[in-house]
Amino acid sequence: MNAPHHRKKLLLLLGALLFVGTACSQTPSGPHDRPGHSTSPGTGGPSSPSTPSGGPSSPGGAKPRPVWHPKPGVDWQWQLTGKLDLSVDAPVYDIDGFRHEASTVADLHKRGRKVICYVSVGAYEDFRPDARHFPKGVIGEDNGWEGERWLDVRRLDVLRPLLAKRFDMCRDKGFDAVEPDNVDGYKNETGFDLTAEDQLAFNRMIAKLAHDRGLSVGLKNDLDQIPQLVGDFDFAVNEQCAQYDECAKMTPFIEAGKAVFHVEYELPASRFCASTNRLRLSSMQKRLHLDAWRQAC
């Protein structure tokens, strides 16, 4: 049914007023009449989905989950090879992010476990499915493990989007945290002239990539930079600090209420557990290839 003529005029007038009000409420223009906007450099490049208020992203637009903060002394299991043993009585599991699917992470969650995603960030691995995406110019010397070579961590522009995709994988599979490996290249023969400042910039970028995705993140080894980085990372992972009499260097994490996940390969547990327990480290003896076997303190 058609409206009377005077009602049509009234509707047209209201429409015009609404159009003017909407136009006035648009985002103010930036230079060259383009809409103004804020940017957040270093959030993971083009593969990082944007989220309101710069908070951590969450699949499906769900409310971001809080970042997990493991406390000193919490027990853990670290297994990177062999069939995953789901029966280990430890509240934290650290497993390979590429080798395991979301269903495995979900199964561990059902068992009450938190799950850390092991992923290398400072070394190229020729056996990973994304290996072809790493340009030759950022691949350096052998790091001592078969199929692995150091990366030029100065090239944040190249590495940020590649590593952001790896962290996206960890998030999308439901992991709670990331263990980024090979973050102390500046102390090794990498084939690149890396400085301590280069390493700090790279490691802070790594922490931000994790936090932007709602993941907690651990500092792996890199003992000399703990004072500068303890505020950027949520826990630490250390290998053989007892053997080399370096465990006291982990104290800043413990004092900050953050877990230190520690393993020894050559010393039996009876040689280090008493001292690392006093330091409140989460210690265990493991075999070097990190199968399921463990001797926890």
PDB file of C-alpha atoms in Angstrom:
ATOM      1  CA  MET A   1       0.000   0.000   0.000  1.00  0.00           C
ATOM      2  CA  ASN A   2       1.398   3.407  -0.942  1.00  0.00           C
ATOM      3  CA  ALA A   3       1.956   6.022   1.775  1.00  0.00           C
ATOM      4  CA  PRO A   4       0.149   9.402   1.490  1.00  0.00           C
ATOM      5  CA  HIS A   5       2.116  12.187  -0.282  1.00  0.00           C
ATOM      6  CA  HIS A   6       2.970  14.121   2.924  1.00  0.00           C
ATOM      7  CA  ARG A   7       4.372  10.957   4.542  1.00  0.00           C
ATOM      8  CA  LYS A   8       6.611  10.417   1.503  1.00  0.00           C
ATOM      9  CA  LYS A   9       8.035  13.946   1.914  1.00  0.00           C
ATOM     10  CA  LEU A  10       8.637  13.334   5.631  1.00  0.00           C
ATOM     11  CA  LEU A  11      10.440  10.036   4.917  1.00  0.00           C
ATOM     12  CA  LEU A  12      12.637  11.725   2.306  1.00  0.00           C
ATOM     13  CA  LEU A  13      13.551  14.478   4.791  1.00  0.00           C
ATOM     14  CA  LEU A  14      14.419  11.956   7.516  1.00  0.00           C
ATOM     15  CA  GLY A  15      16.539   9.992   5.031  1.00  0.00           C
ATOM     16  CA  ALA A  16      18.516  13.086   4.097  1.00  0.00           C
ATOM     17  CA  LEU A  17      19.175  13.936   7.748  1.00  0.00           C
ATOM     18  CA  LEU A  18      20.300  10.361   8.423  1.00  0.00           C
ATOM     19  CA  PHE A  19      22.742  10.475   5.475  1.00  0.00           C
ATOM     20  CA  VAL A  20      24.297  13.738   6.736  1.00  0.00           C
ATOM     21  CA  GLY A  21      24.695  12.350  10.280  1.00  0.00           C
ATOM     22  CA  THR A  22      26.305   9.156   9.012  1.00  0.00           C
ATOM     23  CA  ALA A  23      28.772  11.038   6.836  1.00  0.00           C
ATOM     24  CA  CYS A  24      29.839  13.222   9.766  1.00  0.00           C
ATOM     25  CA  SER A  25      30.544  10.158  11.914  1.00  0.00           C
ATOM     26  CA  GLN A  26      32.951   8.488   9.441  1.00  0.00           C
ATOM     27  CA  THR A  27      36.629   7.893  10.359  1.00  0.00           C
ATOM     28  CA  PRO A  28      38.592  11.133   9.922  1.00  0.00           C
ATOM     29  CA  SER A  29      40.637  11.265   6.741  1.00  0.00           C
ATOM     30  CA  GLY A  30      44.367  10.905   6.801  1.00  0.00           C
ATOM     31  CA  PRO A  31      46.809  12.444   4.321  1.00  0.00           C
ATOM     32  CA  HIS A  32      45.600  12.603   0.704  1.00  0.00           C
ATOM     33  CA  ASP A  33      41.996  12.058   1.851  1.00  0.00           C
ATOM     34  CA  ARG A  34      42.632   8.407   2.722  1.00  0.00           C
ATOM     35  CA  PRO A  35      40.984   6.994   5.859  1.00  0.00           C
ATOM     36  CA  GLY A  36      43.259   7.348   8.883  1.00  0.00           C
ATOM     37  CA  HIS A  37      44.302   4.167  10.697  1.00  0.00           C
ATOM     38  CA  SER A  38      46.795   2.922  13.266  1.00  0.00           C
ATOM     39  CA  THR A  39      49.479   0.344  12.523  1.00  0.00           C
ATOM     40  CA  SER A  40      51.246  -2.203  14.714  1.00  0.00           C
ATOM     41  CA  PRO A  41      54.641  -3.092  13.218  1.00  0.00           C
ATOM     42  CA  GLY A  42      56.090  -6.514  13.869  1.00  0.00           C
ATOM     43  CA  THR A  43      52.849  -8.391  14.449  1.00  0.00           C
ATOM     44  CA  GLY A  44      53.665 -11.218  12.119  1.00  0.00           C
ATOM     45  CA  GLY A  45      53.284  -9.732   8.657  1.00  0.00           C
ATOM     46  CA  PRO A  46      50.467 -10.386   6.213  1.00  0.00           C
ATOM     47  CA  SER A  47      49.678 -13.835   7.578  1.00  0.00           C
ATOM     48  CA  SER A  48      48.621 -12.422  10.961  1.00  0.00           C
ATOM     49  CA  PRO A  49      44.859 -11.870  11.145  1.00  0.00           C
ATOM     50  CA  SER A  50      43.896  -8.510  12.581  1.00  0.00           C
ATOM     51  CA  THR A  51      42.041  -8.463  15.864  1.00  0.00           C
ATOM     52  CA  PRO A  52      40.159  -5.772  17.789  1.00  0.00           C
ATOM     53  CA  SER A  53      42.230  -3.650  20.161  1.00  0.00           C
ATOM     54  CA  GLY A  54      45.403  -5.410  19.054  1.00  0.00           C
ATOM     55  CA  GLY A  55      44.663  -8.437  21.249  1.00  0.00           C
ATOM     56  CA  PRO A  56      45.604 -12.025  20.478  1.00  0.00           C
ATOM     57  CA  SER A  57      43.750 -13.595  17.583  1.00  0.00           C
ATOM     58  CA  SER A  58      41.400 -16.517  18.030  1.00  0.00           C
ATOM     59  CA  PRO A  59      39.952 -18.825  15.326  1.00  0.00           C
ATOM     60  CA  GLY A  60      36.350 -18.181  14.381  1.00  0.00           C
ATOM     61  CA  GLY A  61      36.214 -14.755  16.014  1.00  0.00           C
ATOM     62  CA  ALA A  62      35.907 -16.255  19.501  1.00  0.00           C
ATOM     63  CA  LYS A  63      37.012 -14.289  22.531  1.00  0.00           C
ATOM     64  CA  PRO A  64      40.832 -14.534  22.850  1.00  0.00           C
ATOM     65  CA  ARG A  65      41.945 -16.961  25.523  1.00  0.00           C
ATOM     66  CA  PRO A  66      44.285 -15.705  28.244  1.00  0.00           C
ATOM     67  CA  VAL A  67      47.972 -16.434  27.810  1.00  0.00           C
ATOM     68  CA  TRP A  68      49.095 -19.377  29.960  1.00  0.00           C
ATOM     69  CA  HIS A  69      51.783 -18.621  32.567  1.00  0.00           C
ATOM     70  CA  PRO A  70      53.430 -21.815  33.928  1.00  0.00           C
ATOM     71  CA  LYS A  71      54.738 -21.472  37.474  1.00  0.00           C
ATOM     72  CA  PRO A  72      58.133 -22.562  38.858  1.00  0.00           C
ATOM     73  CA  GLY A  73      58.423 -26.240  39.732  1.00  0.00           C
ATOM     74  CA  VAL A  74      55.625 -27.551  37.494  1.00  0.00           C
ATOM     75  CA  ASP A  75      56.447 -31.018  36.128  1.00  0.00           C
ATOM     76  CA  TRP A  76      56.742 -31.616  32.376  1.00  0.00           C
ATOM     77  CA  GLN A  77      57.369 -34.128  29.612  1.00  0.00           C
ATOM     78  CA  TRP A  78      59.396 -33.344  26.482  1.00  0.00           C
ATOM     79  CA  GLN A  79      59.065 -35.798  23.602  1.00  0.00           C
ATOM     80  CA  LEU A  80      60.084 -34.997  20.022  1.00  0.00           C
ATOM     81  CA  THR A  81      60.707 -38.495  18.584  1.00  0.00           C
ATOM     82  CA  GLY A  82      58.955 -41.866  18.574  1.00  0.00           C
ATOM     83  CA  LYS A  83      55.305 -42.666  19.167  1.00  0.00           C
ATOM     84  CA  LEU A  84      53.909 -40.149  21.617  1.00  0.00           C
ATOM     85  CA  ASP A  85      53.326 -41.635  25.058  1.00  0.00           C
ATOM     86  CA  LEU A  86      50.133 -40.042  26.344  1.00  0.00           C
ATOM     87  CA  SER A  87      50.288 -41.825  29.690  1.00  0.00           C
ATOM     88  CA  VAL A  88      53.119 -39.831  31.286  1.00  0.00           C
ATOM     89  CA  ASP A  89      51.882 -38.298  34.529  1.00  0.00           C
ATOM     90  CA  ALA A  90      52.994 -34.707  33.879  1.00  0.00           C
ATOM     91  CA  PRO A  91      50.754 -31.629  33.607  1.00  0.00           C
ATOM     92  CA  VAL A  92      52.800 -30.124  30.745  1.00  0.00           C
ATOM     93  CA  TYR A  93      53.763 -31.760  27.443  1.00  0.00           C
ATOM     94  CA  ASP A  94      56.238 -30.273  24.939  1.00  0.00           C
ATOM     95  CA  ILE A  95      55.835 -31.918  21.503  1.00  0.00           C
ATOM     96  CA  ASP A  96      56.711 -31.256  17.865  1.00  0.00           C
ATOM     97  CA  GLY A  97      54.258 -28.825  16.288  1.00  0.00           C
ATOM     98  CA  PHE A  98      54.556 -30.200  12.759  1.00  0.00           C
ATOM     99  CA  ARG A  99      54.346 -33.902  13.647  1.00  0.00           C
ATOM    100  CA  HIS A 100      51.160 -33.737  15.708  1.00  0.00           C
ATOM    101  CA  GLU A 101      47.640 -32.791  14.717  1.00  0.00           C
ATOM    102  CA  ALA A 102      44.953 -30.826  16.526  1.00  0.00           C
ATOM    103  CA  SER A 103      43.348 -34.108  17.625  1.00  0.00           C
ATOM    104  CA  THR A 104      46.467 -35.020  19.633  1.00  0.00           C
ATOM    105  CA  VAL A 105      46.499 -31.632  21.329  1.00  0.00           C
ATOM    106  CA  ALA A 106      42.793 -31.991  22.106  1.00  0.00           C
ATOM    107  CA  ASP A 107      43.391 -35.457  23.555  1.00  0.00           C
ATOM    108  CA  LEU A 108      46.092 -34.096  25.855  1.00  0.00           C
ATOM    109  CA  HIS A 109      43.792 -31.276  26.912  1.00  0.00           C
ATOM    110  CA  LYS A 110      41.123 -33.818  27.820  1.00  0.00           C
ATOM    111  CA  ARG A 111      43.706 -35.465  30.051  1.00  0.00           C
ATOM    112  CA  GLY A 112      44.291 -32.155  31.823  1.00  0.00           C
ATOM    113  CA  ARG A 113      47.598 -31.343  30.126  1.00  0.00           C
ATOM    114  CA  LYS A 114      48.905 -28.035  28.832  1.00  0.00           C
ATOM    115  CA  VAL A 115      50.690 -28.490  25.502  1.00  0.00           C
ATOM    116  CA  ILE A 116      53.750 -26.653  24.153  1.00  0.00           C
ATOM    117  CA  CYS A 117      54.449 -26.492  20.409  1.00  0.00           C
ATOM    118  CA  TYR A 118      58.099 -27.161  19.576  1.00  0.00           C
ATOM    119  CA  VAL A 119      59.115 -25.269  16.440  1.00  0.00           C
ATOM    120  CA  SER A 120      62.503 -24.103  15.202  1.00  0.00           C
ATOM    121  CA  VAL A 121      62.765 -20.398  14.443  1.00  0.00           C
ATOM    122  CA  GLY A 122      66.489 -19.699  14.166  1.00  0.00           C
ATOM    123  CA  ALA A 123      67.474 -22.630  11.954  1.00  0.00           C
ATOM    124  CA  TYR A 124      66.406 -23.853   8.525  1.00  0.00           C
ATOM    125  CA  GLU A 125      65.193 -27.468   8.445  1.00  0.00           C
ATOM    126  CA  ASP A 126      65.204 -29.125   5.030  1.00  0.00           C
ATOM    127  CA  PHE A 127      62.701 -31.776   6.175  1.00  0.00           C
ATOM    128  CA  ARG A 128      59.858 -29.386   7.038  1.00  0.00           C
ATOM    129  CA  PRO A 129      56.931 -28.899   4.612  1.00  0.00           C
ATOM    130  CA  ASP A 130      57.597 -25.146   4.343  1.00  0.00           C
ATOM    131  CA  ALA A 131      61.356 -25.488   3.680  1.00  0.00           C
ATOM    132  CA  ARG A 132      61.061 -24.343   0.051  1.00  0.00           C
ATOM    133  CA  HIS A 133      59.817 -20.936   1.180  1.00  0.00           C
ATOM    134  CA  PHE A 134      63.104 -19.999   2.874  1.00  0.00           C
ATOM    135  CA  PRO A 135      65.332 -18.121   0.374  1.00  0.00           C
ATOM    136  CA  LYS A 136      68.936 -19.280   0.036  1.00  0.00           C
ATOM    137  CA  GLY A 137      70.230 -15.870   1.090  1.00  0.00           C
ATOM    138  CA  VAL A 138      69.073 -16.366   4.687  1.00  0.00           C
ATOM    139  CA  ILE A 139      70.418 -19.928   5.075  1.00  0.00           C
ATOM    140  CA  GLY A 140      73.840 -20.192   6.705  1.00  0.00           C
ATOM    141  CA  GLU A 141      76.148 -22.809   8.202  1.00  0.00           C
ATOM    142  CA  ASP A 142      75.307 -26.263   9.535  1.00  0.00           C
ATOM    143  CA  ASN A 143      74.179 -26.099  13.171  1.00  0.00           C
ATOM    144  CA  GLY A 144      75.259 -29.633  14.076  1.00  0.00           C
ATOM    145  CA  TRP A 145      71.959 -31.427  13.457  1.00  0.00           C
ATOM    146  CA  GLU A 146      71.223 -33.335  10.255  1.00  0.00           C
ATOM    147  CA  GLY A 147      69.257 -31.248   7.760  1.00  0.00           C
ATOM    148  CA  GLU A 148      69.525 -28.042   9.804  1.00  0.00           C
ATOM    149  CA  ARG A 149      71.375 -24.785   9.080  1.00  0.00           C
ATOM    150  CA  TRP A 150      71.446 -21.464  10.915  1.00  0.00           C
ATOM    151  CA  LEU A 151      69.284 -18.595   9.662  1.00  0.00           C
ATOM    152  CA  ASP A 152      70.243 -14.949   9.256  1.00  0.00           C
ATOM    153  CA  VAL A 153      68.122 -13.541  12.077  1.00  0.00           C
ATOM    154  CA  ARG A 154      68.919  -9.994  10.947  1.00  0.00           C
ATOM    155  CA  ARG A 155      66.448 -10.509   8.076  1.00  0.00           C
ATOM    156  CA  LEU A 156      63.291  -9.842  10.031  1.00  0.00           C
ATOM    157  CA  ASP A 157      61.524  -8.768   6.848  1.00  0.00           C
ATOM    158  CA  VAL A 158      61.990 -12.240   5.361  1.00  0.00           C
ATOM    159  CA  LEU A 159      61.642 -14.395   8.449  1.00  0.00           C
ATOM    160  CA  ARG A 160      58.707 -12.663  10.163  1.00  0.00           C
ATOM    161  CA  PRO A 161      55.982 -13.831   7.731  1.00  0.00           C
ATOM    162  CA  LEU A 162      57.454 -17.339   7.448  1.00  0.00           C
ATOM    163  CA  LEU A 163      57.607 -17.819  11.218  1.00  0.00           C
ATOM    164  CA  ALA A 164      54.224 -16.177  11.702  1.00  0.00           C
ATOM    165  CA  LYS A 165      52.724 -18.994   9.623  1.00  0.00           C
ATOM    166  CA  ARG A 166      54.402 -21.556  11.860  1.00  0.00           C
ATOM    167  CA  PHE A 167      52.946 -19.869  14.917  1.00  0.00           C
ATOM    168  CA  ASP A 168      49.561 -19.741  13.184  1.00  0.00           C
ATOM    169  CA  MET A 169      49.846 -23.524  12.859  1.00  0.00           C
ATOM    170  CA  CYS A 170      50.529 -23.871  16.586  1.00  0.00           C
ATOM    171  CA  ARG A 171      47.568 -21.664  17.452  1.00  0.00           C
ATOM    172  CA  ASP A 172      45.198 -23.351  14.999  1.00  0.00           C
ATOM    173  CA  LYS A 173      46.067 -26.805  16.363  1.00  0.00           C
ATOM    174  CA  GLY A 174      45.113 -25.593  19.837  1.00  0.00           C
ATOM    175  CA  PHE A 175      48.541 -25.462  21.504  1.00  0.00           C
ATOM    176  CA  ASP A 176      48.889 -23.391  24.662  1.00  0.00           C
ATOM    177  CA  ALA A 177      52.467 -22.241  24.123  1.00  0.00           C
ATOM    178  CA  VAL A 178      55.466 -22.241  21.790  1.00  0.00           C
ATOM    179  CA  GLU A 179      59.006 -23.457  22.386  1.00  0.00           C
ATOM    180  CA  PRO A 180      60.987 -21.585  19.694  1.00  0.00           C
ATOM    181  CA  ASP A 181      64.348 -23.303  19.183  1.00  0.00           C
ATOM    182  CA  ASN A 182      67.727 -21.976  18.017  1.00  0.00           C
ATOM    183  CA  VAL A 183      67.467 -18.442  19.384  1.00  0.00           C
ATOM    184  CA  ASP A 184      71.130 -18.023  20.312  1.00  0.00           C
ATOM    185  CA  GLY A 185      72.767 -18.014  16.887  1.00  0.00           C
ATOM    186  CA  TYR A 186      74.842 -14.944  17.703  1.00  0.00           C
ATOM    187  CA  LYS A 187      76.935 -17.152  20.040  1.00  0.00           C
ATOM    188  CA  ASN A 188      77.612 -19.704  17.277  1.00  0.00           C
ATOM    189  CA  GLU A 189      79.328 -19.993  13.894  1.00  0.00           C
ATOM    190  CA  THR A 190      76.332 -19.218  11.696  1.00  0.00           C
ATOM    191  CA  GLY A 191      78.013 -17.832   8.587  1.00  0.00           C
ATOM    192  CA  PHE A 192      76.579 -14.401   9.405  1.00  0.00           C
ATOM    193  CA  ASP A 193      78.027 -11.512  11.403  1.00  0.00           C
ATOM    194  CA  LEU A 194      75.321 -11.577  14.082  1.00  0.00           C
ATOM    195  CA  THR A 195      75.488  -9.319  17.115  1.00  0.00           C
ATOM    196  CA  ALA A 196      73.826  -9.528  20.518  1.00  0.00           C
ATOM    197  CA  GLU A 197      71.560  -6.669  19.440  1.00  0.00           C
ATOM    198  CA  ASP A 198      70.506  -8.628  16.325  1.00  0.00           C
ATOM    199  CA  GLN A 199      69.579 -11.575  18.525  1.00  0.00           C
ATOM    200  CA  LEU A 200      67.626  -9.453  20.996  1.00  0.00           C
ATOM    201  CA  ALA A 201      65.583  -7.872  18.197  1.00  0.00           C
ATOM    202  CA  PHE A 202      64.837 -11.272  16.678  1.00  0.00           C
ATOM    203  CA  ASN A 203      63.935 -12.906  19.988  1.00  0.00           C
ATOM    204  CA  ARG A 204      61.608 -10.059  20.923  1.00  0.00           C
ATOM    205  CA  MET A 205      59.927 -10.375  17.548  1.00  0.00           C
ATOM    206  CA  ILE A 206      59.427 -14.090  18.242  1.00  0.00           C
ATOM    207  CA  ALA A 207      57.846 -13.356  21.636  1.00  0.00           C
ATOM    208  CA  LYS A 208      55.491 -10.844  20.053  1.00  0.00           C
ATOM    209  CA  LEU A 209      54.436 -13.256  17.306  1.00  0.00           C
ATOM    210  CA  ALA A 210      53.453 -15.755  19.992  1.00  0.00           C
ATOM    211  CA  HIS A 211      51.640 -13.275  22.213  1.00  0.00           C
ATOM    212  CA  ASP A 212      49.740 -11.819  19.256  1.00  0.00           C
ATOM    213  CA  ARG A 213      48.283 -15.299  18.783  1.00  0.00           C
ATOM    214  CA  GLY A 214      47.356 -15.890  22.422  1.00  0.00           C
ATOM    215  CA  LEU A 215      50.277 -18.272  22.947  1.00  0.00           C
ATOM    216  CA  SER A 216      52.771 -18.177  25.781  1.00  0.00           C
ATOM    217  CA  VAL A 217      56.392 -18.439  24.717  1.00  0.00           C
ATOM    218  CA  GLY A 218      59.598 -19.816  26.222  1.00  0.00           C
ATOM    219  CA  LEU A 219      63.162 -18.579  25.932  1.00  0.00           C
ATOM    220  CA  LYS A 220      65.332 -21.539  24.860  1.00  0.00           C
ATOM    221  CA  ASN A 221      68.851 -21.469  26.319  1.00  0.00           C
ATOM    222  CA  ASP A 222      70.360 -18.009  25.396  1.00  0.00           C
ATOM    223  CA  LEU A 223      71.503 -17.668  28.999  1.00  0.00           C
ATOM    224  CA  ASP A 224      73.511 -14.464  28.603  1.00  0.00           C
ATOM    225  CA  GLN A 225      70.465 -12.504  27.428  1.00  0.00           C
ATOM    226  CA  ILE A 226      68.084 -13.629  30.170  1.00  0.00           C
ATOM    227  CA  PRO A 227      68.305 -10.297  32.049  1.00  0.00           C
ATOM    228  CA  GLN A 228      67.184  -8.412  28.946  1.00  0.00           C
ATOM    229  CA  LEU A 229      64.542 -10.928  27.827  1.00  0.00           C
ATOM    230  CA  VAL A 230      62.910 -12.276  30.993  1.00  0.00           C
ATOM    231  CA  GLY A 231      60.188  -9.650  30.696  1.00  0.00           C
ATOM    232  CA  ASP A 232      59.364 -10.675  27.114  1.00  0.00           C
ATOM    233  CA  PHE A 233      59.038 -14.426  27.718  1.00  0.00           C
ATOM    234  CA  ASP A 234      56.648 -16.455  29.875  1.00  0.00           C
ATOM    235  CA  PHE A 235      58.951 -19.356  30.770  1.00  0.00           C
ATOM    236  CA  ALA A 236      62.376 -20.734  29.908  1.00  0.00           C
ATOM    237  CA  VAL A 237      63.645 -24.009  28.457  1.00  0.00           C
ATOM    238  CA  ASN A 238      67.198 -25.055  29.253  1.00  0.00           C
ATOM    239  CA  GLU A 239      69.489 -27.901  28.295  1.00  0.00           C
ATOM    240  CA  GLN A 240      72.396 -29.019  30.488  1.00  0.00           C
ATOM    241  CA  CYS A 241      72.770 -26.028  32.801  1.00  0.00           C
ATOM    242  CA  ALA A 242      73.790 -28.415  35.606  1.00  0.00           C
ATOM    243  CA  GLN A 243      76.532 -30.028  33.548  1.00  0.00           C
ATOM    244  CA  TYR A 244      78.025 -26.622  32.762  1.00  0.00           C
ATOM    245  CA  ASP A 245      77.332 -25.078  36.185  1.00  0.00           C
ATOM    246  CA  GLU A 246      75.000 -22.434  34.741  1.00  0.00           C
ATOM    247  CA  CYS A 247      71.660 -23.105  36.433  1.00  0.00           C
ATOM    248  CA  ALA A 248      71.907 -20.055  38.685  1.00  0.00           C
ATOM    249  CA  LYS A 249      71.599 -17.927  35.538  1.00  0.00           C
ATOM    250  CA  MET A 250      67.964 -19.056  35.318  1.00  0.00           C
ATOM    251  CA  THR A 251      67.131 -17.293  38.601  1.00  0.00           C
ATOM    252  CA  PRO A 252      65.525 -14.195  37.000  1.00  0.00           C
ATOM    253  CA  PHE A 253      62.751 -16.382  35.565  1.00  0.00           C
ATOM    254  CA  ILE A 254      62.107 -18.079  38.902  1.00  0.00           C
ATOM    255  CA  GLU A 255      62.078 -14.737  40.727  1.00  0.00           C
ATOM    256  CA  ALA A 256      59.540 -13.468  38.173  1.00  0.00           C
ATOM    257  CA  GLY A 257      57.268 -16.446  38.963  1.00  0.00           C
ATOM    258  CA  LYS A 258      57.976 -18.133  35.619  1.00  0.00           C
ATOM    259  CA  ALA A 259      58.778 -21.820  35.099  1.00  0.00           C
ATOM    260  CA  VAL A 260      62.174 -23.057  33.947  1.00  0.00           C
ATOM    261  CA  PHE A 261      61.837 -26.374  32.077  1.00  0.00           C
ATOM    262  CA  HIS A 262      65.238 -28.048  32.338  1.00  0.00           C
ATOM    263  CA  VAL A 263      66.834 -31.274  31.059  1.00  0.00           C
ATOM    264  CA  GLU A 264      70.180 -33.016  31.418  1.00  0.00           C
ATOM    265  CA  TYR A 265      71.398 -35.632  28.936  1.00  0.00           C
ATOM    266  CA  GLU A 266      74.734 -36.834  30.310  1.00  0.00           C
ATOM    267  CA  LEU A 267      74.327 -36.410  34.071  1.00  0.00           C
ATOM    268  CA  PRO A 268      72.131 -38.893  35.958  1.00  0.00           C
ATOM    269  CA  ALA A 269      69.223 -37.373  37.856  1.00  0.00           C
ATOM    270  CA  SER A 270      70.891 -38.240  41.166  1.00  0.00           C
ATOM    271  CA  ARG A 271      73.707 -35.809  40.307  1.00  0.00           C
ATOM    272  CA  PHE A 272      71.589 -32.700  39.767  1.00  0.00           C
ATOM    273  CA  CYS A 273      68.066 -33.040  41.184  1.00  0.00           C
ATOM    274  CA  ALA A 274      68.918 -31.855  44.696  1.00  0.00           C
ATOM    275  CA  SER A 275      70.500 -28.625  43.464  1.00  0.00           C
ATOM    276  CA  THR A 276      67.935 -27.855  40.761  1.00  0.00           C
ATOM    277  CA  ASN A 277      65.066 -28.573  43.153  1.00  0.00           C
ATOM    278  CA  ARG A 278      66.511 -25.935  45.483  1.00  0.00           C
ATOM    279  CA  LEU A 279      66.475 -23.509  42.554  1.00  0.00           C
ATOM    280  CA  ARG A 280      62.839 -24.538  41.828  1.00  0.00           C
ATOM    281  CA  LEU A 281      63.625 -25.687  38.286  1.00  0.00           C
ATOM    282  CA  SER A 282      61.384 -28.217  36.547  1.00  0.00           C
ATOM    283  CA  SER A 283      64.158 -30.743  35.952  1.00  0.00           C
ATOM    284  CA  MET A 284      64.458 -34.210  34.430  1.00  0.00           C
ATOM    285  CA  GLN A 285      66.966 -36.493  32.796  1.00  0.00           C
ATOM    286  CA  LYS A 286      66.320 -37.327  29.136  1.00  0.00           C
ATOM    287  CA  ARG A 287      68.036 -39.143  26.294  1.00  0.00           C
ATOM    288  CA  LEU A 288      69.495 -36.821  23.646  1.00  0.00           C
ATOM    289  CA  HIS A 289      67.027 -37.853  20.944  1.00  0.00           C
ATOM    290  CA  LEU A 290      64.122 -36.946  23.265  1.00  0.00           C
ATOM    291  CA  ASP A 291      62.003 -40.053  23.049  1.00  0.00           C
ATOM    292  CA  ALA A 292      59.375 -40.850  25.697  1.00  0.00           C
ATOM    293  CA  TRP A 293      61.798 -42.016  28.399  1.00  0.00           C
ATOM    294  CA  ARG A 294      62.342 -39.620  31.292  1.00  0.00           C
ATOM    295  CA  GLN A 295      63.612 -39.534  34.872  1.00  0.00           C
ATOM    296  CA  ALA A 296      61.968 -36.603  36.606  1.00  0.00           C
ATOM    297  CA  CYS A 297      63.331 -34.982  39.737  1.00  0.00           C
TER     298      CYS A 297
END
